[in-house]
XYZ file of C-alpha atoms in Angstrom:
120
model
C 72.517 49.820 162.124
C 72.241 48.972 165.841
C 72.986 45.426 166.827
C 70.300 43.260 168.330
C 70.456 42.946 172.092
C 70.652 39.765 174.137
C 70.824 39.365 177.899
C 72.814 36.512 179.457
C 71.961 35.694 183.078
C 74.916 33.678 184.371
C 76.899 33.867 187.619
C 80.012 32.009 186.401
C 82.159 34.642 184.690
C 83.852 32.139 182.349
C 80.516 30.768 181.154
C 79.110 34.311 180.887
C 82.074 35.312 178.684
C 81.517 32.233 176.518
C 77.813 33.038 176.156
C 78.534 36.661 175.209
C 81.084 35.474 172.648
C 78.496 33.088 171.220
C 75.844 35.813 171.131
C 78.203 38.268 169.462
C 79.050 35.684 166.803
C 75.329 35.616 165.972
C 75.096 39.404 165.674
C 73.898 40.285 169.159
C 75.183 42.928 171.513
C 75.382 40.823 174.637
C 75.157 42.034 178.196
C 75.358 39.941 181.334
C 74.034 39.894 184.849
C 75.178 37.399 187.489
C 72.046 37.211 189.611
C 68.323 36.949 189.025
C 66.846 39.702 191.186
C 66.814 42.456 188.536
C 66.384 40.470 185.325
C 62.737 41.455 184.826
C 63.577 45.114 185.382
C 66.503 44.900 182.955
C 64.362 43.125 180.361
C 61.679 45.806 180.621
C 64.275 48.546 180.252
C 66.525 47.033 177.555
C 63.993 44.952 175.571
C 66.404 42.171 174.546
C 65.512 39.981 171.576
C 66.573 36.892 173.536
C 67.504 36.009 177.114
C 69.929 33.217 177.973
C 69.222 32.094 181.523
C 71.014 29.889 184.033
C 68.816 28.153 186.616
C 71.273 28.079 189.515
C 71.859 31.692 190.534
C 72.988 33.326 193.763
C 70.085 34.630 195.802
C 67.342 32.971 193.774
C 66.300 30.482 191.172
C 66.419 30.996 187.436
C 63.097 29.157 187.297
C 61.595 31.984 189.371
C 63.085 34.469 186.902
C 61.615 32.478 184.009
C 58.218 32.523 185.720
C 58.437 36.316 186.171
C 59.454 36.877 182.552
C 56.716 34.653 181.147
C 54.150 36.110 183.539
C 54.701 39.734 182.547
C 52.849 40.933 179.438
C 55.787 43.064 178.241
C 58.339 40.227 178.430
C 56.147 37.197 177.798
C 57.140 36.931 174.136
C 60.907 37.297 174.611
C 62.474 33.894 173.894
C 64.271 32.542 176.957
C 66.940 29.926 176.369
C 67.931 28.037 179.514
C 71.603 27.040 179.715
C 72.149 25.305 183.030
C 73.938 22.546 184.875
C 70.528 21.355 186.074
C 69.191 18.778 183.645
C 65.489 19.626 183.943
C 64.458 20.459 180.376
C 60.898 19.230 180.857
C 60.401 21.704 183.710
C 61.908 24.752 182.014
C 60.140 24.018 178.704
C 56.803 23.572 180.515
C 57.366 26.974 182.126
C 57.797 28.635 178.728
C 61.497 28.379 177.873
C 62.184 28.241 174.140
C 64.935 25.644 174.695
C 67.009 24.017 177.411
C 70.713 23.282 177.008
C 72.437 21.331 179.784
C 76.013 22.268 180.696
C 78.416 21.418 179.294
C 76.554 22.529 176.191
C 77.422 22.343 172.518
C 78.166 25.887 171.321
C 77.305 25.059 167.705
C 73.855 23.801 168.745
C 73.209 26.932 170.799
C 74.287 29.181 167.925
C 72.052 27.276 165.494
C 69.111 27.643 167.858
C 69.757 31.379 168.279
C 69.676 31.792 164.485
C 66.311 29.996 164.387
C 64.550 31.970 167.127
C 66.032 35.403 166.440
C 67.138 35.546 162.805
C 69.242 38.553 161.905
């Protein structure tokens, strides 16, 4: 049976590796991208069950990516979990994020949330 797919958008390779490890522990096949420019295109192509998104990205804002994802009919319903050093949960949640975790984040809490929004 194919594993569920998750996309992690994170420019820090250590954090990206940690996110992929966390996603894999919850039964996802995790892929990463370190910039926001092609996230919508990747989401349309790969149809991930969940997207984990950093806000501070090279060449653009994760909030812009969130706006694109929530504004497109084909990606609107994909849960987006913000994991960022920017402590602006009210902003990301108002824009449609399913949750906002501020770095440094609690891995157990993120894993629990992933189980709730995308049960295997």
